[in-house]
Amino acid sequence: MPCARTTAGKIDRTKPLRPKLVGYYTKGARPNWTRMNEYHAWKDHVREHAPAGLPQPVQGRPVRVDIWCWFADGTHNDPENVRKGIVDALYPKGDKFVFGYHHFPQYDASNPRVEVQVSA
């Protein structure tokens, strides 16, 4: 899933999308505004492309979210952090009953992407 570009820490939706898989970000003592904006744009992108009717996790009925990442090259985010960002986007009310795993990073320079499998 390509994501919006950022310029000086602001999302610029007028520029073409770029293939970048963005990992989890938490604001620390010194916030990285560019990184944070990329993360929020990534979560918006995930929500826009998620199918309707995803199973909702509740006690006794957990949801499994597995991901496969194909990165453009060897410089990339940790696949586990990409998974965390996807789970945060799909389940903003909490992921207490969400489990799953990420597969080892794979590479495809012509088609970087992430594939997500959600099952109840």
Coordinates of N, CA and C in Angstrom, one line a residue:
M1 N 0.8 -1.2 0.0 CA 0.0 0.0 0.0 C 0.9 1.2 0.0
P2 N 0.9 2.0 -1.1 CA 1.6 3.3 -1.0 C 1.1 4.3 -0.1
C3 N 1.9 5.2 0.4 CA 1.4 6.2 1.4 C 1.7 7.6 0.9
A4 N 1.1 8.5 1.5 CA 1.3 9.9 1.2 C 2.7 10.4 1.5
R5 N 3.2 11.4 0.8 CA 4.5 11.9 1.1 C 4.4 13.0 2.2
T6 N 5.5 13.2 2.9 CA 5.5 14.3 3.9 C 6.6 15.3 3.5
T7 N 6.3 16.6 3.7 CA 7.3 17.6 3.5 C 7.3 18.5 4.7
A8 N 8.5 18.6 5.3 CA 8.7 19.4 6.5 C 7.7 19.0 7.6
G9 N 7.5 17.7 7.7 CA 6.6 17.2 8.8 C 5.1 17.2 8.5
K10 N 4.7 17.7 7.3 CA 3.3 17.8 6.9 C 3.0 16.9 5.8
I11 N 1.8 16.3 5.8 CA 1.4 15.4 4.8 C 1.0 16.2 3.5
D12 N 1.6 15.9 2.4 CA 1.3 16.6 1.1 C 0.6 15.6 0.2
R13 N -0.7 15.7 0.2 CA -1.5 14.8 -0.6 C -1.5 15.2 -2.1
T14 N -0.9 16.3 -2.5 CA -0.8 16.7 -3.9 C 0.3 15.9 -4.6
K15 N 1.2 15.4 -3.9 CA 2.3 14.6 -4.5 C 1.9 13.2 -4.7
P16 N 2.5 12.5 -5.6 CA 2.2 11.1 -5.9 C 2.5 10.2 -4.6
L17 N 1.7 9.2 -4.5 CA 2.0 8.3 -3.4 C 3.3 7.6 -3.6
R18 N 3.9 7.1 -2.5 CA 5.2 6.4 -2.6 C 5.0 5.1 -1.8
P19 N 5.7 4.1 -2.3 CA 5.6 2.8 -1.7 C 6.5 2.7 -0.4
K20 N 5.9 3.0 0.7 CA 6.6 2.9 2.0 C 5.7 2.3 3.0
L21 N 6.2 1.3 3.7 CA 5.5 0.6 4.8 C 6.0 1.3 6.0
V22 N 5.1 1.9 6.8 CA 5.5 2.7 7.9 C 5.2 1.9 9.2
G23 N 6.2 1.8 10.1 CA 6.0 1.1 11.3 C 5.4 1.9 12.4
Y24 N 5.2 1.3 13.5 CA 4.6 1.9 14.7 C 5.4 3.1 15.2
Y25 N 4.8 4.1 15.7 CA 5.5 5.3 16.2 C 4.8 5.7 17.5
T26 N 5.6 6.0 18.5 CA 5.1 6.5 19.8 C 5.8 7.8 20.0
K27 N 5.1 8.8 20.5 CA 5.7 10.1 20.7 C 6.6 10.1 22.0
G28 N 7.8 10.4 21.9 CA 8.7 10.3 23.1 C 9.0 11.7 23.6
A29 N 10.0 11.9 24.4 CA 10.4 13.2 25.0 C 10.7 14.2 23.9
R30 N 11.3 13.8 22.8 CA 11.6 14.7 21.7 C 10.8 14.1 20.5
P31 N 9.6 14.6 20.2 CA 8.8 14.1 19.1 C 9.4 14.3 17.8
N32 N 9.4 13.3 16.9 CA 9.8 13.4 15.5 C 8.5 13.6 14.7
W33 N 8.2 14.9 14.5 CA 6.9 15.2 13.8 C 6.8 14.6 12.5
T34 N 7.8 14.6 11.7 CA 7.7 14.0 10.4 C 7.4 12.5 10.5
R35 N 8.1 11.8 11.4 CA 7.8 10.4 11.6 C 6.4 10.2 12.1
M36 N 5.9 11.0 13.0 CA 4.6 10.9 13.6 C 3.5 11.1 12.5
N37 N 3.7 12.1 11.6 CA 2.8 12.4 10.6 C 2.7 11.3 9.5
E38 N 3.9 10.7 9.2 CA 3.9 9.5 8.3 C 3.1 8.4 8.9
Y39 N 3.3 8.2 10.2 CA 2.6 7.1 10.9 C 1.1 7.3 10.9
H40 N 0.6 8.5 11.1 CA -0.8 8.8 11.1 C -1.3 8.7 9.7
A41 N -0.6 9.1 8.7 CA -1.0 9.0 7.3 C -1.1 7.5 6.9
W42 N -0.2 6.7 7.4 CA -0.2 5.3 7.1 C -1.4 4.6 7.7
K43 N -1.8 5.0 9.0 CA -3.0 4.4 9.6 C -4.2 4.8 8.8
D44 N -4.3 6.1 8.4 CA -5.4 6.5 7.6 C -5.5 5.7 6.3
H45 N -4.4 5.5 5.7 CA -4.3 4.7 4.5 C -4.8 3.3 4.7
V46 N -4.4 2.7 5.8 CA -4.8 1.3 6.1 C -6.3 1.3 6.3
R47 N -6.9 2.2 7.0 CA -8.3 2.3 7.2 C -9.1 2.5 5.9
E48 N -8.6 3.3 5.0 CA -9.2 3.6 3.8 C -9.3 2.3 2.9
H49 N -8.3 1.4 3.0 CA -8.3 0.3 2.2 C -8.8 -1.0 2.8
A50 N -9.1 -0.9 4.1 CA -9.6 -2.1 4.8 C -11.0 -2.4 4.4
P51 N -11.3 -3.7 4.2 CA -12.7 -4.1 3.8 C -13.7 -3.9 4.9
A52 N -14.9 -3.6 4.6 CA -15.9 -3.4 5.7 C -16.2 -4.8 6.3
G53 N -16.7 -4.7 7.5 CA -17.1 -6.0 8.2 C -16.0 -6.8 8.8
L54 N -14.9 -6.2 9.1 CA -13.8 -7.0 9.8 C -14.3 -7.5 11.1
P55 N -13.9 -8.7 11.5 CA -14.3 -9.2 12.8 C -13.8 -8.3 13.9
Q56 N -14.6 -8.1 14.9 CA -14.2 -7.3 16.1 C -13.7 -8.2 17.2
P57 N -12.6 -7.9 17.8 CA -12.1 -8.7 18.9 C -12.9 -8.5 20.2
V58 N -13.3 -9.5 20.9 CA -13.9 -9.4 22.2 C -13.4 -10.6 23.0
Q59 N -13.5 -10.5 24.3 CA -13.1 -11.6 25.2 C -13.8 -12.9 24.8
G60 N -13.0 -13.9 24.6 CA -13.6 -15.2 24.2 C -13.6 -15.4 22.7
R61 N -13.5 -14.3 21.9 CA -13.5 -14.4 20.4 C -12.4 -13.5 19.9
P62 N -11.1 -13.9 20.1 CA -10.0 -13.1 19.6 C -9.9 -13.0 18.1
V63 N -9.2 -12.1 17.6 CA -9.0 -11.9 16.2 C -7.5 -12.1 15.9
R64 N -7.2 -12.8 14.8 CA -5.9 -13.0 14.4 C -5.5 -12.1 13.2
V65 N -4.4 -11.4 13.3 CA -4.0 -10.5 12.2 C -2.5 -10.9 11.9
D66 N -2.3 -11.5 10.7 CA -1.0 -11.9 10.2 C -0.6 -11.0 9.1
I67 N 0.7 -10.6 9.0 CA 1.1 -9.8 7.8 C 2.3 -10.4 7.2
W68 N 2.4 -10.1 5.9 CA 3.6 -10.4 5.1 C 4.0 -9.0 4.4
C69 N 5.3 -8.7 4.6 CA 5.8 -7.4 4.1 C 6.8 -7.7 3.0
W70 N 6.7 -7.0 1.9 CA 7.7 -7.0 0.8 C 8.2 -5.6 0.7
F71 N 9.4 -5.4 1.1 CA 10.1 -4.0 1.1 C 10.8 -3.8 -0.2
A72 N 11.0 -2.5 -0.5 CA 11.7 -2.2 -1.8 C 13.2 -2.5 -1.7
D73 N 13.8 -2.4 -0.5 CA 15.2 -2.7 -0.3 C 15.5 -3.0 1.1
G74 N 16.7 -3.1 1.5 CA 17.1 -3.5 2.8 C 17.0 -2.5 3.9
T75 N 16.6 -1.2 3.5 CA 16.4 -0.2 4.5 C 14.9 -0.1 4.7
H76 N 14.5 -0.5 5.9 CA 13.0 -0.5 6.1 C 12.7 -0.6 7.6
N77 N 11.4 -0.5 7.9 CA 11.0 -0.6 9.3 C 10.9 -2.1 9.6
D78 N 10.9 -2.3 10.9 CA 10.8 -3.6 11.5 C 9.4 -4.2 11.1
P79 N 9.2 -5.4 10.6 CA 7.9 -5.9 10.2 C 6.9 -5.9 11.4
E80 N 7.5 -6.2 12.6 CA 6.6 -6.2 13.8 C 6.0 -4.8 14.0
N81 N 6.7 -3.8 13.8 CA 6.2 -2.4 14.0 C 5.2 -2.1 12.9
V82 N 5.4 -2.6 11.7 CA 4.4 -2.4 10.6 C 3.1 -3.1 11.0
R83 N 3.2 -4.3 11.6 CA 2.0 -5.0 12.1 C 1.3 -4.2 13.2
K84 N 2.1 -3.7 14.1 CA 1.5 -2.9 15.2 C 0.7 -1.7 14.7
G85 N 1.3 -1.0 13.7 CA 0.6 0.1 13.1 C -0.7 -0.3 12.4
I86 N -0.7 -1.4 11.7 CA -1.9 -2.0 11.0 C -3.0 -2.3 12.0
V87 N -2.6 -3.0 13.1 CA -3.5 -3.4 14.2 C -4.1 -2.1 14.8
D88 N -3.3 -1.1 15.1 CA -3.8 0.1 15.7 C -4.8 0.8 14.7
A89 N -4.5 0.8 13.4 CA -5.4 1.4 12.5 C -6.8 0.6 12.4
L90 N -6.7 -0.7 12.4 CA -7.9 -1.5 12.2 C -8.8 -1.6 13.5
Y91 N -8.1 -1.5 14.7 CA -8.8 -1.6 16.0 C -8.4 -0.5 16.9
P92 N -8.9 0.8 16.6 CA -8.5 1.9 17.4 C -9.0 1.9 18.8
K93 N -10.0 1.1 19.1 CA -10.6 1.1 20.4 C -9.8 0.1 21.3
G94 N -8.9 -0.6 20.8 CA -8.0 -1.4 21.6 C -7.8 -2.8 20.9
D95 N -6.6 -3.3 21.2 CA -6.2 -4.6 20.6 C -5.9 -5.6 21.6
K96 N -6.6 -5.6 22.7 CA -6.4 -6.5 23.8 C -6.6 -7.9 23.4
F97 N -7.5 -8.2 22.5 CA -7.8 -9.5 22.1 C -7.5 -9.8 20.6
V98 N -6.4 -9.1 20.2 CA -5.8 -9.3 18.8 C -4.5 -10.0 19.0
F99 N -4.3 -11.1 18.2 CA -3.0 -11.7 18.2 C -2.6 -12.0 16.8
G100 N -1.4 -12.6 16.6 CA -1.0 -12.9 15.2 C 0.5 -12.7 15.1
Y101 N 1.0 -12.8 13.9 CA 2.4 -12.7 13.7 C 2.8 -12.0 12.4
H102 N 4.0 -11.7 12.3 CA 4.6 -11.1 11.1 C 5.6 -12.1 10.5
H103 N 5.6 -12.2 9.2 CA 6.6 -13.1 8.6 C 7.9 -12.3 8.4
F104 N 8.9 -13.0 8.1 CA 10.2 -12.4 7.9 C 10.1 -11.4 6.8
P105 N 11.0 -10.4 6.7 CA 10.9 -9.4 5.7 C 11.3 -10.0 4.3
Q106 N 10.6 -9.7 3.3 CA 10.9 -10.1 1.9 C 11.1 -8.8 1.1
Y107 N 11.6 -9.0 -0.1 CA 12.0 -7.8 -0.9 C 11.4 -8.0 -2.3
D108 N 10.9 -6.9 -2.8 CA 10.4 -6.8 -4.2 C 10.5 -5.3 -4.6
A109 N 11.5 -4.9 -5.2 CA 11.8 -3.5 -5.6 C 10.7 -3.0 -6.5
S110 N 10.1 -3.8 -7.4 CA 9.1 -3.3 -8.3 C 7.7 -3.2 -7.7
N111 N 7.5 -3.9 -6.6 CA 6.1 -3.9 -6.0 C 6.2 -4.0 -4.5
P112 N 6.8 -3.0 -3.8 CA 6.7 -3.2 -2.3 C 5.3 -3.1 -1.8
R113 N 5.0 -4.0 -0.8 CA 3.6 -4.1 -0.4 C 3.5 -4.8 1.0
V114 N 2.3 -4.7 1.5 CA 2.0 -5.5 2.7 C 0.7 -6.2 2.5
E115 N 0.7 -7.5 2.8 CA -0.5 -8.3 2.7 C -1.0 -8.6 4.1
V116 N -2.2 -8.5 4.4 CA -2.8 -8.6 5.7 C -3.9 -9.7 5.7
Q117 N -3.8 -10.6 6.6 CA -4.9 -11.6 6.7 C -5.5 -11.5 8.1
V118 N -6.8 -11.2 8.1 CA -7.5 -11.1 9.4 C -8.5 -12.3 9.5
S119 N -8.5 -13.0 10.6 CA -9.4 -14.1 10.8 C -9.9 -14.2 12.2
A120 N -11.1 -14.6 12.4 CA -11.7 -14.7 13.7 C -11.5 -16.1 14.3

